[in-house]
Amino acid sequence: EENGDIRLIQDDVPNVTTTWDNRYNTEANYNYGINSFEREEGDSRLKDKLLAYYESAISNDDKSLVVPQQFCVGARSADDYSTDGSTECQTKSELMSVGGMIISEYLEASLDPTCIYISSKGCTNYNYLAKLSNSFWLITPNTKNSYEAYVLYQTIRSSQCSSIYNIRLVLDINSNVNYTSGTGTEEDPYIISANV
């Protein structure tokens, strides 16, 4: 990140699934969910699951290295050409220790010059995020309606919020750490130590 913090995206998806949301949607007249990550009436099921998994799966020692962030949770249309996060970052979450991935992070990860918007086929080229296994929810809602959000499995697609997919944690650790070893997988995690 610009301030030196290091953003980590979980490599191996845990066997933790959820709906993005499954509440009754008045626009759809059905329990398709509501694609607002946070709202006064209650947070999305996705936010609740991310926070609960973080609390149970991350050790207190590891939590001490996490820098709480306001994650970008703004809605985006499928034909939006921005790749810098400006669309998603128009709306931000409360200060949280953990969040999820957004569309622009996927677009920025591709080294293919034809990766200019969500449905660009070239986005899968030279993109380590396109190689992640298992489909998982992004925290980006779709502007098309109030009951769809985006999912990533090699490419990005929109799905009803009531569908069930994996979660993948995203968090920032402070810049006062030293990487010592590891590949970042569950079997071979990054080994870091705090600078003193």
Short mmCIF file of N, CA and C in Angstrom, two decimals:
data_model
loop_
_atom_site.label_atom_id
_atom_site.label_comp_id
_atom_site.label_asym_id
_atom_site.label_seq_id
_atom_site.Cartn_x
_atom_site.Cartn_y
_atom_site.Cartn_z
N GLU A 1 0.84 -1.18 0.00
CA GLU A 1 0.00 0.00 0.00
C GLU A 1 0.89 1.24 0.00
N GLU A 2 0.34 2.41 -0.32
CA GLU A 2 1.12 3.64 -0.40
C GLU A 2 1.82 3.98 0.91
N ASN A 3 1.20 3.61 2.05
CA ASN A 3 1.79 3.95 3.34
C ASN A 3 2.79 2.90 3.83
N GLY A 4 3.08 1.89 3.01
CA GLY A 4 4.04 0.87 3.38
C GLY A 4 3.42 -0.38 3.99
N ASP A 5 2.13 -0.32 4.35
CA ASP A 5 1.47 -1.52 4.85
C ASP A 5 1.42 -2.56 3.74
N ILE A 6 1.34 -3.82 4.12
CA ILE A 6 1.35 -4.91 3.16
C ILE A 6 -0.03 -5.55 3.13
N ARG A 7 -0.66 -5.57 1.95
CA ARG A 7 -1.99 -6.18 1.81
C ARG A 7 -1.83 -7.65 1.49
N LEU A 8 -2.48 -8.49 2.27
CA LEU A 8 -2.46 -9.93 2.07
C LEU A 8 -3.83 -10.41 1.63
N ILE A 9 -3.85 -11.24 0.60
CA ILE A 9 -5.07 -11.89 0.13
C ILE A 9 -4.89 -13.37 0.36
N GLN A 10 -5.81 -13.96 1.06
CA GLN A 10 -5.70 -15.38 1.42
C GLN A 10 -5.57 -16.24 0.17
N ASP A 11 -4.54 -17.07 0.14
CA ASP A 11 -4.26 -17.92 -1.02
C ASP A 11 -5.17 -19.13 -1.04
N ASP A 12 -5.14 -19.93 0.00
CA ASP A 12 -5.98 -21.12 0.05
C ASP A 12 -7.32 -20.76 0.66
N VAL A 13 -8.38 -21.08 -0.05
CA VAL A 13 -9.72 -20.79 0.46
C VAL A 13 -10.07 -21.81 1.53
N PRO A 14 -10.46 -21.33 2.71
CA PRO A 14 -10.90 -22.28 3.73
C PRO A 14 -12.25 -22.85 3.31
N ASN A 15 -12.65 -23.91 3.94
CA ASN A 15 -13.97 -24.46 3.64
C ASN A 15 -15.01 -23.66 4.41
N VAL A 16 -15.06 -22.37 4.13
CA VAL A 16 -16.00 -21.46 4.78
C VAL A 16 -16.80 -20.79 3.68
N THR A 17 -18.08 -21.09 3.65
CA THR A 17 -18.95 -20.54 2.60
C THR A 17 -20.06 -19.70 3.24
N THR A 18 -20.64 -18.87 2.43
CA THR A 18 -21.74 -18.03 2.90
C THR A 18 -22.47 -17.45 1.70
N THR A 19 -23.64 -16.92 1.96
CA THR A 19 -24.30 -16.06 0.98
C THR A 19 -23.67 -14.68 1.12
N TRP A 20 -23.78 -13.86 0.09
CA TRP A 20 -23.39 -12.46 0.25
C TRP A 20 -24.40 -11.83 1.19
N ASP A 21 -25.67 -12.20 0.97
CA ASP A 21 -26.78 -11.83 1.84
C ASP A 21 -27.99 -12.66 1.42
N ASN A 22 -28.90 -12.90 2.33
CA ASN A 22 -30.06 -13.71 1.97
C ASN A 22 -31.37 -13.13 2.49
N ARG A 23 -31.37 -11.84 2.74
CA ARG A 23 -32.58 -11.20 3.25
C ARG A 23 -33.60 -10.96 2.13
N TYR A 24 -34.81 -10.68 2.53
CA TYR A 24 -35.87 -10.37 1.57
C TYR A 24 -35.54 -9.07 0.86
N ASN A 25 -35.63 -9.08 -0.46
CA ASN A 25 -35.34 -7.91 -1.27
C ASN A 25 -36.64 -7.40 -1.88
N THR A 26 -37.03 -6.17 -1.56
CA THR A 26 -38.30 -5.63 -2.05
C THR A 26 -38.28 -5.38 -3.55
N GLU A 27 -37.12 -5.09 -4.12
CA GLU A 27 -37.02 -4.90 -5.58
C GLU A 27 -37.32 -6.19 -6.32
N ALA A 28 -36.84 -7.30 -5.79
CA ALA A 28 -37.02 -8.61 -6.43
C ALA A 28 -38.24 -9.35 -5.91
N ASN A 29 -38.82 -8.88 -4.80
CA ASN A 29 -39.93 -9.57 -4.14
C ASN A 29 -39.58 -11.02 -3.82
N TYR A 30 -38.35 -11.20 -3.35
CA TYR A 30 -37.89 -12.55 -3.02
C TYR A 30 -36.67 -12.45 -2.10
N ASN A 31 -36.27 -13.53 -1.50
CA ASN A 31 -35.11 -13.56 -0.59
C ASN A 31 -33.80 -13.69 -1.36
N TYR A 32 -33.57 -12.80 -2.30
CA TYR A 32 -32.32 -12.80 -3.07
C TYR A 32 -31.20 -12.06 -2.35
N GLY A 33 -31.50 -11.42 -1.24
CA GLY A 33 -30.50 -10.67 -0.51
C GLY A 33 -30.43 -9.22 -0.95
N ILE A 34 -29.69 -8.44 -0.18
CA ILE A 34 -29.50 -7.02 -0.44
C ILE A 34 -27.99 -6.78 -0.55
N ASN A 35 -27.56 -6.14 -1.62
CA ASN A 35 -26.12 -6.03 -1.89
C ASN A 35 -25.45 -4.82 -1.25
N SER A 36 -25.86 -4.49 -0.06
CA SER A 36 -25.19 -3.46 0.72
C SER A 36 -24.36 -4.14 1.79
N PHE A 37 -23.06 -3.90 1.79
CA PHE A 37 -22.14 -4.57 2.72
C PHE A 37 -22.47 -4.22 4.17
N GLU A 38 -22.75 -2.93 4.39
CA GLU A 38 -23.13 -2.45 5.73
C GLU A 38 -24.38 -1.61 5.59
N ARG A 39 -25.28 -1.75 6.56
CA ARG A 39 -26.46 -0.90 6.58
C ARG A 39 -27.00 -0.83 7.99
N GLU A 40 -27.82 0.16 8.24
CA GLU A 40 -28.34 0.38 9.58
C GLU A 40 -29.15 -0.81 10.09
N GLU A 41 -29.88 -1.47 9.21
CA GLU A 41 -30.74 -2.57 9.62
C GLU A 41 -29.97 -3.84 9.94
N GLY A 42 -28.70 -3.90 9.61
CA GLY A 42 -27.88 -5.09 9.86
C GLY A 42 -26.91 -5.32 8.72
N ASP A 43 -25.73 -5.75 9.08
CA ASP A 43 -24.69 -5.97 8.09
C ASP A 43 -25.00 -7.18 7.21
N SER A 44 -24.35 -7.23 6.05
CA SER A 44 -24.52 -8.37 5.14
C SER A 44 -24.01 -9.64 5.79
N ARG A 45 -24.48 -10.76 5.31
CA ARG A 45 -24.01 -12.06 5.82
C ARG A 45 -22.52 -12.23 5.51
N LEU A 46 -22.08 -11.69 4.37
CA LEU A 46 -20.67 -11.77 4.00
C LEU A 46 -19.79 -11.06 5.03
N LYS A 47 -20.15 -9.86 5.40
CA LYS A 47 -19.37 -9.13 6.39
C LYS A 47 -19.34 -9.91 7.71
N ASP A 48 -20.49 -10.38 8.15
CA ASP A 48 -20.55 -11.15 9.40
C ASP A 48 -19.64 -12.37 9.35
N LYS A 49 -19.63 -13.09 8.22
CA LYS A 49 -18.83 -14.31 8.08
C LYS A 49 -17.33 -13.99 8.05
N LEU A 50 -16.95 -12.92 7.32
CA LEU A 50 -15.54 -12.52 7.28
C LEU A 50 -15.02 -12.20 8.68
N LEU A 51 -15.79 -11.44 9.44
CA LEU A 51 -15.38 -11.06 10.79
C LEU A 51 -15.32 -12.26 11.71
N ALA A 52 -16.30 -13.14 11.63
CA ALA A 52 -16.32 -14.33 12.50
C ALA A 52 -15.16 -15.26 12.18
N TYR A 53 -14.88 -15.46 10.89
CA TYR A 53 -13.76 -16.34 10.51
C TYR A 53 -12.43 -15.74 10.96
N TYR A 54 -12.27 -14.45 10.78
CA TYR A 54 -11.05 -13.77 11.23
C TYR A 54 -10.85 -13.98 12.74
N GLU A 55 -11.90 -13.80 13.51
CA GLU A 55 -11.80 -13.95 14.96
C GLU A 55 -11.41 -15.36 15.37
N SER A 56 -11.93 -16.36 14.67
CA SER A 56 -11.66 -17.74 15.06
C SER A 56 -10.38 -18.32 14.47
N ALA A 57 -9.94 -17.83 13.32
CA ALA A 57 -8.84 -18.48 12.61
C ALA A 57 -7.48 -17.78 12.77
N ILE A 58 -7.48 -16.52 13.16
CA ILE A 58 -6.23 -15.76 13.25
C ILE A 58 -5.80 -15.68 14.71
N SER A 59 -4.55 -16.02 14.97
CA SER A 59 -4.04 -16.01 16.35
C SER A 59 -3.91 -14.57 16.86
N ASN A 60 -3.88 -14.42 18.17
CA ASN A 60 -3.72 -13.10 18.77
C ASN A 60 -2.37 -12.48 18.39
N ASP A 61 -1.33 -13.30 18.28
CA ASP A 61 -0.03 -12.78 17.86
C ASP A 61 -0.11 -12.21 16.45
N ASP A 62 -0.77 -12.94 15.56
CA ASP A 62 -0.92 -12.46 14.18
C ASP A 62 -1.82 -11.22 14.13
N LYS A 63 -2.87 -11.21 14.94
CA LYS A 63 -3.77 -10.05 14.97
C LYS A 63 -3.03 -8.78 15.38
N SER A 64 -1.99 -8.92 16.19
CA SER A 64 -1.24 -7.74 16.64
C SER A 64 -0.52 -7.04 15.49
N LEU A 65 -0.33 -7.73 14.37
CA LEU A 65 0.34 -7.15 13.21
C LEU A 65 -0.64 -6.52 12.21
N VAL A 66 -1.94 -6.79 12.40
CA VAL A 66 -2.96 -6.32 11.46
C VAL A 66 -3.27 -4.85 11.70
N VAL A 67 -3.36 -4.11 10.59
CA VAL A 67 -3.71 -2.69 10.65
C VAL A 67 -5.16 -2.54 10.19
N PRO A 68 -6.07 -2.13 11.06
CA PRO A 68 -7.47 -1.95 10.63
C PRO A 68 -7.58 -0.94 9.50
N GLN A 69 -8.49 -1.21 8.58
CA GLN A 69 -8.69 -0.39 7.38
C GLN A 69 -10.17 -0.11 7.17
N GLN A 70 -10.45 0.91 6.38
CA GLN A 70 -11.78 1.08 5.83
C GLN A 70 -11.72 0.47 4.44
N PHE A 71 -12.39 -0.65 4.24
CA PHE A 71 -12.35 -1.35 2.96
C PHE A 71 -13.33 -0.71 1.97
N CYS A 72 -12.96 -0.74 0.69
CA CYS A 72 -13.79 -0.16 -0.36
C CYS A 72 -14.94 -1.10 -0.67
N VAL A 73 -16.18 -0.64 -0.48
CA VAL A 73 -17.36 -1.50 -0.65
C VAL A 73 -18.39 -0.87 -1.59
N GLY A 74 -17.97 0.06 -2.42
CA GLY A 74 -18.88 0.71 -3.35
C GLY A 74 -19.28 -0.19 -4.50
N ALA A 75 -20.47 0.04 -5.03
CA ALA A 75 -21.01 -0.75 -6.14
C ALA A 75 -20.35 -0.34 -7.45
N ARG A 76 -20.36 -1.28 -8.39
CA ARG A 76 -19.70 -1.07 -9.68
C ARG A 76 -20.53 -1.73 -10.78
N SER A 77 -20.57 -1.09 -11.95
CA SER A 77 -21.26 -1.69 -13.09
C SER A 77 -20.29 -2.56 -13.88
N ALA A 78 -20.82 -3.48 -14.65
CA ALA A 78 -19.99 -4.40 -15.43
C ALA A 78 -19.21 -3.69 -16.52
N ASP A 79 -19.66 -2.52 -16.97
CA ASP A 79 -18.96 -1.81 -18.04
C ASP A 79 -18.13 -0.63 -17.53
N ASP A 80 -17.82 -0.59 -16.27
CA ASP A 80 -16.96 0.44 -15.68
C ASP A 80 -15.52 0.16 -16.10
N TYR A 81 -14.83 1.15 -16.64
CA TYR A 81 -13.47 0.98 -17.14
C TYR A 81 -12.40 1.38 -16.14
N SER A 82 -12.77 1.80 -14.95
CA SER A 82 -11.75 2.21 -13.98
C SER A 82 -11.02 0.99 -13.43
N THR A 83 -9.72 1.12 -13.24
CA THR A 83 -8.92 0.02 -12.69
C THR A 83 -8.19 0.44 -11.42
N ASP A 84 -8.43 1.65 -10.96
CA ASP A 84 -7.66 2.17 -9.82
C ASP A 84 -8.40 2.11 -8.49
N GLY A 85 -9.58 1.53 -8.45
CA GLY A 85 -10.33 1.42 -7.21
C GLY A 85 -11.20 2.63 -6.91
N SER A 86 -11.17 3.64 -7.78
CA SER A 86 -11.92 4.87 -7.50
C SER A 86 -13.43 4.63 -7.42
N THR A 87 -13.94 3.70 -8.21
CA THR A 87 -15.37 3.41 -8.16
C THR A 87 -15.73 2.73 -6.85
N GLU A 88 -15.04 1.65 -6.53
CA GLU A 88 -15.34 0.90 -5.31
C GLU A 88 -15.10 1.73 -4.06
N CYS A 89 -14.11 2.63 -4.11
CA CYS A 89 -13.74 3.40 -2.92
C CYS A 89 -14.60 4.63 -2.70
N GLN A 90 -15.62 4.83 -3.53
CA GLN A 90 -16.57 5.92 -3.27
C GLN A 90 -17.37 5.63 -1.99
N THR A 91 -17.48 4.37 -1.62
CA THR A 91 -18.12 3.98 -0.37
C THR A 91 -17.14 3.10 0.39
N LYS A 92 -16.95 3.41 1.66
CA LYS A 92 -16.01 2.63 2.47
C LYS A 92 -16.71 2.06 3.69
N SER A 93 -16.18 0.93 4.14
CA SER A 93 -16.72 0.27 5.32
C SER A 93 -16.29 1.01 6.58
N GLU A 94 -16.83 0.57 7.70
CA GLU A 94 -16.30 1.04 8.97
C GLU A 94 -14.88 0.51 9.11
N LEU A 95 -14.15 0.97 10.09
CA LEU A 95 -12.80 0.49 10.34
C LEU A 95 -12.86 -0.98 10.73
N MET A 96 -12.18 -1.84 9.95
CA MET A 96 -12.25 -3.29 10.18
C MET A 96 -10.85 -3.88 10.06
N SER A 97 -10.63 -4.98 10.77
CA SER A 97 -9.35 -5.68 10.69
C SER A 97 -9.26 -6.56 9.45
N VAL A 98 -10.39 -6.95 8.90
CA VAL A 98 -10.41 -7.86 7.76
C VAL A 98 -11.51 -7.43 6.80
N GLY A 99 -11.27 -7.71 5.53
CA GLY A 99 -12.27 -7.41 4.50
C GLY A 99 -12.15 -8.44 3.40
N GLY A 100 -12.56 -8.06 2.21
CA GLY A 100 -12.49 -8.95 1.06
C GLY A 100 -11.89 -8.22 -0.12
N MET A 101 -11.70 -8.95 -1.20
CA MET A 101 -11.10 -8.39 -2.40
C MET A 101 -12.14 -7.60 -3.20
N ILE A 102 -11.68 -6.59 -3.93
CA ILE A 102 -12.55 -5.81 -4.80
C ILE A 102 -12.14 -6.02 -6.26
N ILE A 103 -13.00 -5.65 -7.17
CA ILE A 103 -12.77 -5.89 -8.59
C ILE A 103 -11.48 -5.25 -9.09
N SER A 104 -11.23 -4.01 -8.71
CA SER A 104 -10.04 -3.33 -9.25
C SER A 104 -8.75 -4.03 -8.85
N GLU A 105 -8.72 -4.73 -7.71
CA GLU A 105 -7.52 -5.48 -7.34
C GLU A 105 -7.26 -6.61 -8.33
N TYR A 106 -8.32 -7.22 -8.81
CA TYR A 106 -8.20 -8.26 -9.84
C TYR A 106 -7.70 -7.65 -11.15
N LEU A 107 -8.28 -6.53 -11.57
CA LEU A 107 -7.88 -5.89 -12.82
C LEU A 107 -6.43 -5.41 -12.77
N GLU A 108 -6.03 -4.83 -11.64
CA GLU A 108 -4.66 -4.33 -11.48
C GLU A 108 -3.63 -5.46 -11.49
N ALA A 109 -4.03 -6.65 -11.06
CA ALA A 109 -3.09 -7.77 -10.98
C ALA A 109 -2.73 -8.33 -12.36
N SER A 110 -3.54 -8.06 -13.37
CA SER A 110 -3.25 -8.57 -14.71
C SER A 110 -2.20 -7.70 -15.39
N LEU A 111 -1.25 -8.34 -16.03
CA LEU A 111 -0.23 -7.62 -16.79
C LEU A 111 -0.60 -7.49 -18.26
N ASP A 112 -1.77 -7.99 -18.63
CA ASP A 112 -2.22 -7.94 -20.03
C ASP A 112 -2.82 -6.56 -20.32
N PRO A 113 -2.35 -5.85 -21.35
CA PRO A 113 -2.86 -4.50 -21.65
C PRO A 113 -4.32 -4.49 -22.11
N THR A 114 -4.87 -5.64 -22.48
CA THR A 114 -6.28 -5.68 -22.89
C THR A 114 -7.22 -5.84 -21.70
N CYS A 115 -6.69 -5.94 -20.50
CA CYS A 115 -7.51 -6.06 -19.29
C CYS A 115 -7.94 -4.67 -18.87
N ILE A 116 -9.08 -4.21 -19.42
CA ILE A 116 -9.52 -2.85 -19.16
C ILE A 116 -10.88 -2.76 -18.46
N TYR A 117 -11.62 -3.85 -18.41
CA TYR A 117 -12.88 -3.87 -17.65
C TYR A 117 -13.22 -5.30 -17.30
N ILE A 118 -14.25 -5.49 -16.52
CA ILE A 118 -14.56 -6.78 -15.91
C ILE A 118 -14.59 -7.94 -16.89
N SER A 119 -15.25 -7.78 -18.01
CA SER A 119 -15.42 -8.92 -18.93
C SER A 119 -14.30 -9.05 -19.95
N SER A 120 -13.22 -8.30 -19.82
CA SER A 120 -12.09 -8.44 -20.73
C SER A 120 -11.48 -9.83 -20.55
N LYS A 121 -11.46 -10.62 -21.61
CA LYS A 121 -10.92 -11.98 -21.54
C LYS A 121 -9.44 -11.99 -21.21
N GLY A 122 -8.73 -10.93 -21.61
CA GLY A 122 -7.31 -10.86 -21.36
C GLY A 122 -6.94 -10.72 -19.89
N CYS A 123 -7.91 -10.43 -19.03
CA CYS A 123 -7.62 -10.27 -17.60
C CYS A 123 -7.10 -11.56 -16.96
N THR A 124 -7.39 -12.69 -17.56
CA THR A 124 -6.90 -13.96 -17.00
C THR A 124 -5.43 -14.20 -17.36
N ASN A 125 -4.92 -13.49 -18.36
CA ASN A 125 -3.52 -13.64 -18.76
C ASN A 125 -2.61 -12.95 -17.76
N TYR A 126 -1.55 -13.64 -17.37
CA TYR A 126 -0.54 -13.05 -16.51
C TYR A 126 -1.16 -12.45 -15.24
N ASN A 127 -2.11 -13.14 -14.67
CA ASN A 127 -2.83 -12.65 -13.50
C ASN A 127 -2.87 -13.75 -12.45
N TYR A 128 -2.08 -13.60 -11.40
CA TYR A 128 -2.02 -14.64 -10.37
C TYR A 128 -3.37 -14.82 -9.67
N LEU A 129 -4.21 -13.79 -9.63
CA LEU A 129 -5.52 -13.92 -8.98
C LEU A 129 -6.47 -14.78 -9.80
N ALA A 130 -6.26 -14.85 -11.11
CA ALA A 130 -7.10 -15.70 -11.96
C ALA A 130 -6.79 -17.18 -11.75
N LYS A 131 -5.67 -17.45 -11.13
CA LYS A 131 -5.26 -18.84 -10.91
C LYS A 131 -5.68 -19.38 -9.54
N LEU A 132 -6.30 -18.53 -8.72
CA LEU A 132 -6.75 -18.99 -7.41
C LEU A 132 -7.85 -20.01 -7.58
N SER A 133 -7.81 -21.05 -6.77
CA SER A 133 -8.81 -22.11 -6.90
C SER A 133 -10.09 -21.73 -6.15
N ASN A 134 -11.17 -22.31 -6.57
CA ASN A 134 -12.50 -22.14 -5.95
C ASN A 134 -13.06 -20.73 -6.13
N SER A 135 -14.32 -20.66 -6.43
CA SER A 135 -14.98 -19.38 -6.57
C SER A 135 -15.19 -18.76 -5.20
N PHE A 136 -15.09 -17.43 -5.15
CA PHE A 136 -15.28 -16.74 -3.87
C PHE A 136 -15.89 -15.36 -4.10
N TRP A 137 -16.57 -14.88 -3.06
CA TRP A 137 -17.22 -13.58 -3.11
C TRP A 137 -16.20 -12.45 -3.09
N LEU A 138 -16.44 -11.42 -3.90
CA LEU A 138 -15.77 -10.14 -3.75
C LEU A 138 -16.68 -9.28 -2.88
N ILE A 139 -16.17 -8.19 -2.34
CA ILE A 139 -17.03 -7.32 -1.54
C ILE A 139 -17.61 -6.17 -2.37
N THR A 140 -17.61 -6.34 -3.68
CA THR A 140 -18.12 -5.33 -4.60
C THR A 140 -19.54 -5.69 -5.05
N PRO A 141 -20.53 -4.84 -4.74
CA PRO A 141 -21.88 -5.05 -5.24
C PRO A 141 -22.00 -4.63 -6.71
N ASN A 142 -23.04 -5.11 -7.36
CA ASN A 142 -23.33 -4.75 -8.75
C ASN A 142 -24.34 -3.60 -8.76
N THR A 143 -24.11 -2.58 -9.58
CA THR A 143 -25.04 -1.45 -9.67
C THR A 143 -26.30 -1.81 -10.46
N LYS A 144 -26.28 -2.93 -11.17
CA LYS A 144 -27.40 -3.33 -12.03
C LYS A 144 -28.70 -3.45 -11.26
N ASN A 145 -28.63 -3.96 -10.04
CA ASN A 145 -29.82 -4.09 -9.19
C ASN A 145 -29.34 -4.16 -7.74
N SER A 146 -30.26 -4.34 -6.83
CA SER A 146 -29.90 -4.34 -5.40
C SER A 146 -29.71 -5.74 -4.83
N TYR A 147 -29.67 -6.77 -5.70
CA TYR A 147 -29.55 -8.14 -5.19
C TYR A 147 -28.46 -8.96 -5.89
N GLU A 148 -27.51 -8.31 -6.53
CA GLU A 148 -26.39 -9.02 -7.14
C GLU A 148 -25.06 -8.42 -6.69
N ALA A 149 -24.07 -9.28 -6.55
CA ALA A 149 -22.69 -8.88 -6.23
C ALA A 149 -21.77 -9.74 -7.07
N TYR A 150 -20.48 -9.47 -6.99
CA TYR A 150 -19.53 -10.13 -7.87
C TYR A 150 -18.80 -11.29 -7.19
N VAL A 151 -18.50 -12.29 -8.03
CA VAL A 151 -17.80 -13.51 -7.63
C VAL A 151 -16.59 -13.65 -8.55
N LEU A 152 -15.49 -14.17 -8.02
CA LEU A 152 -14.31 -14.43 -8.84
C LEU A 152 -14.02 -15.92 -8.87
N TYR A 153 -13.97 -16.46 -10.06
CA TYR A 153 -13.41 -17.78 -10.31
C TYR A 153 -12.80 -17.71 -11.70
N GLN A 154 -11.53 -17.44 -11.76
CA GLN A 154 -10.75 -17.17 -12.97
C GLN A 154 -11.17 -15.85 -13.59
N THR A 155 -12.46 -15.66 -13.85
CA THR A 155 -12.97 -14.38 -14.32
C THR A 155 -14.02 -13.88 -13.34
N ILE A 156 -14.40 -12.64 -13.49
CA ILE A 156 -15.40 -12.06 -12.60
C ILE A 156 -16.77 -12.17 -13.25
N ARG A 157 -17.75 -12.53 -12.44
CA ARG A 157 -19.13 -12.57 -12.91
C ARG A 157 -20.04 -12.12 -11.78
N SER A 158 -21.24 -11.74 -12.15
CA SER A 158 -22.22 -11.30 -11.17
C SER A 158 -23.07 -12.48 -10.74
N SER A 159 -23.51 -12.47 -9.49
CA SER A 159 -24.34 -13.56 -8.98
C SER A 159 -25.35 -13.00 -7.99
N GLN A 160 -26.47 -13.68 -7.85
CA GLN A 160 -27.46 -13.28 -6.85
C GLN A 160 -26.82 -13.38 -5.47
N CYS A 161 -27.09 -12.42 -4.63
CA CYS A 161 -26.50 -12.39 -3.30
C CYS A 161 -26.86 -13.60 -2.46
N SER A 162 -27.94 -14.28 -2.77
CA SER A 162 -28.36 -15.44 -1.99
C SER A 162 -27.61 -16.71 -2.38
N SER A 163 -26.78 -16.66 -3.42
CA SER A 163 -25.96 -17.81 -3.81
C SER A 163 -24.88 -18.04 -2.75
N ILE A 164 -24.36 -19.25 -2.71
CA ILE A 164 -23.36 -19.60 -1.70
C ILE A 164 -22.01 -19.81 -2.38
N TYR A 165 -21.01 -19.07 -1.89
CA TYR A 165 -19.64 -19.19 -2.37
C TYR A 165 -18.68 -19.12 -1.19
N ASN A 166 -17.42 -19.39 -1.46
CA ASN A 166 -16.38 -19.30 -0.45
C ASN A 166 -16.09 -17.85 -0.10
N ILE A 167 -15.40 -17.68 1.02
CA ILE A 167 -14.86 -16.37 1.37
C ILE A 167 -13.34 -16.45 1.27
N ARG A 168 -12.72 -15.31 1.14
CA ARG A 168 -11.25 -15.21 1.10
C ARG A 168 -10.88 -13.94 1.85
N LEU A 169 -10.13 -14.08 2.94
CA LEU A 169 -9.78 -12.93 3.77
C LEU A 169 -8.76 -12.03 3.09
N VAL A 170 -8.94 -10.73 3.30
CA VAL A 170 -7.98 -9.72 2.88
C VAL A 170 -7.69 -8.86 4.10
N LEU A 171 -6.41 -8.66 4.38
CA LEU A 171 -6.06 -7.81 5.52
C LEU A 171 -4.72 -7.14 5.26
N ASP A 172 -4.48 -6.09 6.01
CA ASP A 172 -3.22 -5.35 5.88
C ASP A 172 -2.41 -5.57 7.14
N ILE A 173 -1.11 -5.82 6.96
CA ILE A 173 -0.22 -5.88 8.11
C ILE A 173 0.70 -4.67 8.05
N ASN A 174 1.17 -4.25 9.23
CA ASN A 174 1.93 -3.00 9.24
C ASN A 174 3.29 -3.17 8.61
N SER A 175 3.86 -2.06 8.23
CA SER A 175 5.11 -2.06 7.47
C SER A 175 6.32 -2.44 8.33
N ASN A 176 6.14 -2.54 9.63
CA ASN A 176 7.26 -2.89 10.52
C ASN A 176 7.41 -4.39 10.68
N VAL A 177 7.40 -5.10 9.57
CA VAL A 177 7.59 -6.55 9.61
C VAL A 177 8.69 -6.93 8.63
N ASN A 178 9.33 -8.05 8.89
CA ASN A 178 10.33 -8.60 7.99
C ASN A 178 9.83 -9.94 7.48
N TYR A 179 9.83 -10.11 6.18
CA TYR A 179 9.51 -11.41 5.59
C TYR A 179 10.74 -12.29 5.76
N THR A 180 10.56 -13.48 6.31
CA THR A 180 11.71 -14.36 6.48
C THR A 180 11.64 -15.60 5.59
N SER A 181 10.43 -16.16 5.36
CA SER A 181 10.32 -17.33 4.48
C SER A 181 8.86 -17.64 4.22
N GLY A 182 8.62 -18.69 3.43
CA GLY A 182 7.27 -19.16 3.16
C GLY A 182 6.73 -18.68 1.83
N THR A 183 5.74 -19.43 1.32
CA THR A 183 5.10 -19.09 0.04
C THR A 183 3.71 -18.51 0.22
N GLY A 184 3.20 -18.50 1.44
CA GLY A 184 1.90 -17.91 1.70
C GLY A 184 0.74 -18.88 1.65
N THR A 185 1.01 -20.17 1.49
CA THR A 185 -0.07 -21.16 1.50
C THR A 185 -0.28 -21.67 2.92
N GLU A 186 -1.35 -22.42 3.13
CA GLU A 186 -1.62 -22.97 4.46
C GLU A 186 -0.51 -23.94 4.87
N GLU A 187 -0.01 -24.72 3.92
CA GLU A 187 1.06 -25.67 4.22
C GLU A 187 2.42 -25.00 4.43
N ASP A 188 2.63 -23.87 3.78
CA ASP A 188 3.91 -23.16 3.85
C ASP A 188 3.63 -21.65 4.02
N PRO A 189 3.11 -21.25 5.19
CA PRO A 189 2.70 -19.86 5.36
C PRO A 189 3.88 -18.91 5.35
N TYR A 190 3.59 -17.63 5.07
CA TYR A 190 4.62 -16.61 5.21
C TYR A 190 5.08 -16.59 6.65
N ILE A 191 6.36 -16.51 6.85
CA ILE A 191 6.93 -16.33 8.18
C ILE A 191 7.45 -14.91 8.24
N ILE A 192 6.91 -14.15 9.16
CA ILE A 192 7.32 -12.77 9.30
C ILE A 192 7.68 -12.51 10.75
N SER A 193 8.51 -11.49 10.97
CA SER A 193 8.82 -11.09 12.32
C SER A 193 8.71 -9.57 12.38
N ALA A 194 8.28 -9.07 13.52
CA ALA A 194 8.13 -7.63 13.68
C ALA A 194 9.48 -6.98 13.90
N ASN A 195 9.69 -5.82 13.29
CA ASN A 195 10.91 -5.06 13.52
C ASN A 195 10.83 -4.44 14.91
N VAL A 196 11.93 -4.38 15.58
CA VAL A 196 11.95 -3.73 16.90
C VAL A 196 12.90 -2.57 16.92
#
